[in-house]
Amino acid sequence: MEPIIIISILGGLIVILLFSGAPFKPARFIGQAAIKLVIGALFLFFLNVAGNRFGIHVPINFATSTVSGFLGIPGMIALVAIQKWII
């Protein structure tokens, strides 16, 4: 499928859920987890843009997005520390 079609479908589902609300608890939990993953990916993107000057680059994938999305700023600091001193 074309990426535009997939993004349009996901955007439409998000708009529908925003107006109607999640009908049952598992859908609400999955929606909150997906939003945290996207926020984590955005955090990592901005970290990579700002940290480019200092040589900081954390790859954006499912695992790092999960850590930074669910743990927030401390998770991002942990990822940078792991990237710099362990890997």
Short mmCIF file of N, CA and C in Angstrom, two decimals:
data_model
loop_
_atom_site.label_atom_id
_atom_site.label_comp_id
_atom_site.label_asym_id
_atom_site.label_seq_id
_atom_site.Cartn_x
_atom_site.Cartn_y
_atom_site.Cartn_z
N MET A 1 0.83 -1.18 0.00
CA MET A 1 0.00 0.00 0.00
C MET A 1 0.88 1.24 0.00
N GLU A 2 0.33 2.27 -0.52
CA GLU A 2 1.04 3.56 -0.54
C GLU A 2 1.10 4.15 0.86
N PRO A 3 2.19 4.81 1.19
CA PRO A 3 2.30 5.42 2.51
C PRO A 3 1.23 6.48 2.78
N ILE A 4 0.82 7.20 1.76
CA ILE A 4 -0.22 8.23 1.94
C ILE A 4 -1.53 7.60 2.38
N ILE A 5 -1.86 6.46 1.81
CA ILE A 5 -3.11 5.77 2.17
C ILE A 5 -3.05 5.30 3.61
N ILE A 6 -1.93 4.72 4.01
CA ILE A 6 -1.79 4.22 5.38
C ILE A 6 -1.87 5.38 6.38
N ILE A 7 -1.17 6.47 6.10
CA ILE A 7 -1.20 7.63 7.00
C ILE A 7 -2.60 8.22 7.06
N SER A 8 -3.31 8.25 5.94
CA SER A 8 -4.67 8.78 5.93
C SER A 8 -5.61 7.90 6.76
N ILE A 9 -5.47 6.60 6.64
CA ILE A 9 -6.32 5.69 7.41
C ILE A 9 -6.05 5.84 8.91
N LEU A 10 -4.76 5.86 9.29
CA LEU A 10 -4.43 6.03 10.71
C LEU A 10 -4.88 7.38 11.24
N GLY A 11 -4.73 8.43 10.45
CA GLY A 11 -5.20 9.75 10.86
C GLY A 11 -6.70 9.78 11.05
N GLY A 12 -7.44 9.14 10.14
CA GLY A 12 -8.89 9.07 10.27
C GLY A 12 -9.32 8.30 11.50
N LEU A 13 -8.63 7.19 11.81
CA LEU A 13 -8.95 6.44 13.02
C LEU A 13 -8.67 7.25 14.28
N ILE A 14 -7.59 8.01 14.27
CA ILE A 14 -7.28 8.85 15.42
C ILE A 14 -8.35 9.91 15.62
N VAL A 15 -8.79 10.54 14.54
CA VAL A 15 -9.83 11.57 14.64
C VAL A 15 -11.13 10.97 15.15
N ILE A 16 -11.50 9.79 14.65
CA ILE A 16 -12.73 9.13 15.11
C ILE A 16 -12.64 8.81 16.59
N LEU A 17 -11.49 8.28 17.04
CA LEU A 17 -11.34 7.96 18.45
C LEU A 17 -11.33 9.21 19.32
N LEU A 18 -10.79 10.30 18.81
CA LEU A 18 -10.79 11.54 19.58
C LEU A 18 -12.20 12.06 19.82
N PHE A 19 -13.06 11.94 18.81
CA PHE A 19 -14.42 12.45 18.95
C PHE A 19 -15.34 11.48 19.68
N SER A 20 -15.19 10.18 19.45
CA SER A 20 -16.12 9.22 20.05
C SER A 20 -15.60 8.63 21.35
N GLY A 21 -14.30 8.63 21.55
CA GLY A 21 -13.73 7.99 22.73
C GLY A 21 -13.59 6.50 22.49
N ALA A 22 -12.72 5.88 23.22
CA ALA A 22 -12.51 4.44 23.07
C ALA A 22 -13.68 3.70 23.70
N PRO A 23 -14.30 2.78 22.96
CA PRO A 23 -15.49 2.10 23.48
C PRO A 23 -15.21 1.09 24.58
N PHE A 24 -14.00 0.57 24.66
CA PHE A 24 -13.71 -0.40 25.71
C PHE A 24 -12.27 -0.21 26.19
N LYS A 25 -11.98 -0.74 27.35
CA LYS A 25 -10.72 -0.46 28.03
C LYS A 25 -9.46 -0.91 27.26
N PRO A 26 -9.42 -2.08 26.63
CA PRO A 26 -8.22 -2.46 25.90
C PRO A 26 -7.88 -1.50 24.76
N ALA A 27 -8.89 -0.98 24.08
CA ALA A 27 -8.63 -0.02 23.00
C ALA A 27 -8.06 1.27 23.56
N ARG A 28 -8.53 1.67 24.71
CA ARG A 28 -8.01 2.87 25.35
C ARG A 28 -6.55 2.67 25.75
N PHE A 29 -6.21 1.49 26.29
CA PHE A 29 -4.84 1.19 26.69
C PHE A 29 -3.92 1.14 25.47
N ILE A 30 -4.36 0.51 24.39
CA ILE A 30 -3.55 0.42 23.17
C ILE A 30 -3.35 1.81 22.57
N GLY A 31 -4.37 2.64 22.62
CA GLY A 31 -4.25 4.00 22.10
C GLY A 31 -3.26 4.83 22.90
N GLN A 32 -3.30 4.71 24.23
CA GLN A 32 -2.36 5.46 25.06
C GLN A 32 -0.93 4.97 24.84
N ALA A 33 -0.75 3.67 24.67
CA ALA A 33 0.59 3.13 24.43
C ALA A 33 1.12 3.60 23.08
N ALA A 34 0.25 3.63 22.07
CA ALA A 34 0.68 4.09 20.75
C ALA A 34 1.07 5.57 20.78
N ILE A 35 0.33 6.35 21.51
CA ILE A 35 0.65 7.78 21.62
C ILE A 35 1.99 7.96 22.34
N LYS A 36 2.25 7.16 23.39
CA LYS A 36 3.53 7.26 24.08
C LYS A 36 4.69 6.85 23.18
N LEU A 37 4.47 5.86 22.32
CA LEU A 37 5.51 5.46 21.38
C LEU A 37 5.82 6.58 20.39
N VAL A 38 4.80 7.24 19.90
CA VAL A 38 5.01 8.34 18.95
C VAL A 38 5.72 9.50 19.65
N ILE A 39 5.31 9.80 20.87
CA ILE A 39 5.96 10.88 21.62
C ILE A 39 7.43 10.53 21.89
N GLY A 40 7.70 9.27 22.20
CA GLY A 40 9.08 8.83 22.40
C GLY A 40 9.91 8.98 21.15
N ALA A 41 9.34 8.66 19.99
CA ALA A 41 10.05 8.82 18.72
C ALA A 41 10.32 10.30 18.45
N LEU A 42 9.36 11.15 18.76
CA LEU A 42 9.57 12.60 18.58
C LEU A 42 10.65 13.12 19.52
N PHE A 43 10.65 12.66 20.77
CA PHE A 43 11.71 13.04 21.72
C PHE A 43 13.07 12.66 21.16
N LEU A 44 13.17 11.44 20.63
CA LEU A 44 14.45 10.99 20.09
C LEU A 44 14.87 11.78 18.86
N PHE A 45 13.90 12.13 18.04
CA PHE A 45 14.21 12.94 16.86
C PHE A 45 14.81 14.28 17.27
N PHE A 46 14.15 14.95 18.23
CA PHE A 46 14.66 16.24 18.67
C PHE A 46 15.99 16.10 19.42
N LEU A 47 16.18 15.00 20.13
CA LEU A 47 17.46 14.74 20.77
C LEU A 47 18.56 14.59 19.72
N ASN A 48 18.28 13.86 18.66
CA ASN A 48 19.27 13.67 17.61
C ASN A 48 19.58 14.97 16.88
N VAL A 49 18.57 15.80 16.68
CA VAL A 49 18.79 17.09 16.01
C VAL A 49 19.63 18.00 16.91
N ALA A 50 19.27 18.09 18.19
CA ALA A 50 20.00 18.97 19.10
C ALA A 50 21.36 18.39 19.47
N GLY A 51 21.46 17.07 19.58
CA GLY A 51 22.71 16.44 20.00
C GLY A 51 23.70 16.23 18.87
N ASN A 52 23.32 16.57 17.66
CA ASN A 52 24.21 16.41 16.52
C ASN A 52 25.49 17.21 16.72
N ARG A 53 25.39 18.35 17.32
CA ARG A 53 26.55 19.21 17.57
C ARG A 53 27.54 18.54 18.54
N PHE A 54 27.02 17.73 19.47
CA PHE A 54 27.86 17.11 20.49
C PHE A 54 28.20 15.65 20.19
N GLY A 55 27.79 15.18 19.03
CA GLY A 55 28.08 13.80 18.66
C GLY A 55 27.15 12.78 19.28
N ILE A 56 25.96 13.23 19.68
CA ILE A 56 24.98 12.32 20.28
C ILE A 56 24.02 11.87 19.19
N HIS A 57 23.92 10.56 19.02
CA HIS A 57 22.96 10.00 18.08
C HIS A 57 22.42 8.70 18.66
N VAL A 58 21.13 8.69 18.95
CA VAL A 58 20.45 7.49 19.44
C VAL A 58 19.52 7.04 18.32
N PRO A 59 19.66 5.81 17.85
CA PRO A 59 18.79 5.35 16.76
C PRO A 59 17.33 5.32 17.19
N ILE A 60 16.46 5.62 16.25
CA ILE A 60 15.02 5.62 16.52
C ILE A 60 14.46 4.28 16.03
N ASN A 61 14.11 3.42 16.98
CA ASN A 61 13.47 2.15 16.66
C ASN A 61 12.43 1.86 17.74
N PHE A 62 11.83 0.70 17.66
CA PHE A 62 10.74 0.37 18.59
C PHE A 62 11.21 0.37 20.04
N ALA A 63 12.38 -0.23 20.30
CA ALA A 63 12.87 -0.35 21.67
C ALA A 63 13.22 1.01 22.25
N THR A 64 13.94 1.84 21.52
CA THR A 64 14.33 3.14 22.06
C THR A 64 13.13 4.07 22.17
N SER A 65 12.19 3.97 21.24
CA SER A 65 10.97 4.78 21.35
C SER A 65 10.14 4.37 22.55
N THR A 66 10.11 3.08 22.84
CA THR A 66 9.38 2.61 24.02
C THR A 66 10.01 3.13 25.30
N VAL A 67 11.34 3.04 25.39
CA VAL A 67 12.03 3.51 26.59
C VAL A 67 11.81 5.01 26.78
N SER A 68 12.02 5.79 25.73
CA SER A 68 11.89 7.24 25.89
C SER A 68 10.43 7.67 26.03
N GLY A 69 9.50 6.94 25.45
CA GLY A 69 8.09 7.29 25.56
C GLY A 69 7.52 7.00 26.94
N PHE A 70 7.86 5.85 27.51
CA PHE A 70 7.29 5.47 28.79
C PHE A 70 8.06 6.05 29.97
N LEU A 71 9.38 6.25 29.82
CA LEU A 71 10.18 6.77 30.93
C LEU A 71 10.43 8.27 30.84
N GLY A 72 10.22 8.85 29.67
CA GLY A 72 10.37 10.29 29.51
C GLY A 72 11.82 10.73 29.47
N ILE A 73 12.10 11.88 30.09
CA ILE A 73 13.44 12.48 30.07
C ILE A 73 14.47 11.56 30.75
N PRO A 74 14.18 10.94 31.91
CA PRO A 74 15.18 10.03 32.47
C PRO A 74 15.51 8.86 31.54
N GLY A 75 14.54 8.38 30.81
CA GLY A 75 14.78 7.32 29.84
C GLY A 75 15.69 7.77 28.71
N MET A 76 15.49 9.01 28.26
CA MET A 76 16.35 9.54 27.20
C MET A 76 17.78 9.71 27.71
N ILE A 77 17.94 10.17 28.94
CA ILE A 77 19.27 10.31 29.53
C ILE A 77 19.94 8.94 29.64
N ALA A 78 19.17 7.93 30.03
CA ALA A 78 19.71 6.57 30.12
C ALA A 78 20.13 6.06 28.75
N LEU A 79 19.34 6.33 27.72
CA LEU A 79 19.71 5.90 26.37
C LEU A 79 20.99 6.58 25.90
N VAL A 80 21.15 7.87 26.19
CA VAL A 80 22.38 8.58 25.81
C VAL A 80 23.56 7.99 26.57
N ALA A 81 23.39 7.73 27.86
CA ALA A 81 24.47 7.16 28.65
C ALA A 81 24.87 5.78 28.13
N ILE A 82 23.89 4.97 27.79
CA ILE A 82 24.17 3.65 27.23
C ILE A 82 24.89 3.80 25.89
N GLN A 83 24.45 4.71 25.08
CA GLN A 83 25.06 4.93 23.76
C GLN A 83 26.50 5.39 23.89
N LYS A 84 26.78 6.28 24.83
CA LYS A 84 28.12 6.86 24.98
C LYS A 84 29.09 5.93 25.66
N TRP A 85 28.69 5.28 26.77
CA TRP A 85 29.65 4.57 27.59
C TRP A 85 29.62 3.05 27.43
N ILE A 86 28.53 2.50 27.01
CA ILE A 86 28.45 1.04 26.94
C ILE A 86 28.63 0.54 25.51
N ILE A 87 27.97 1.17 24.56
CA ILE A 87 28.02 0.68 23.18
C ILE A 87 29.20 1.27 22.46
#
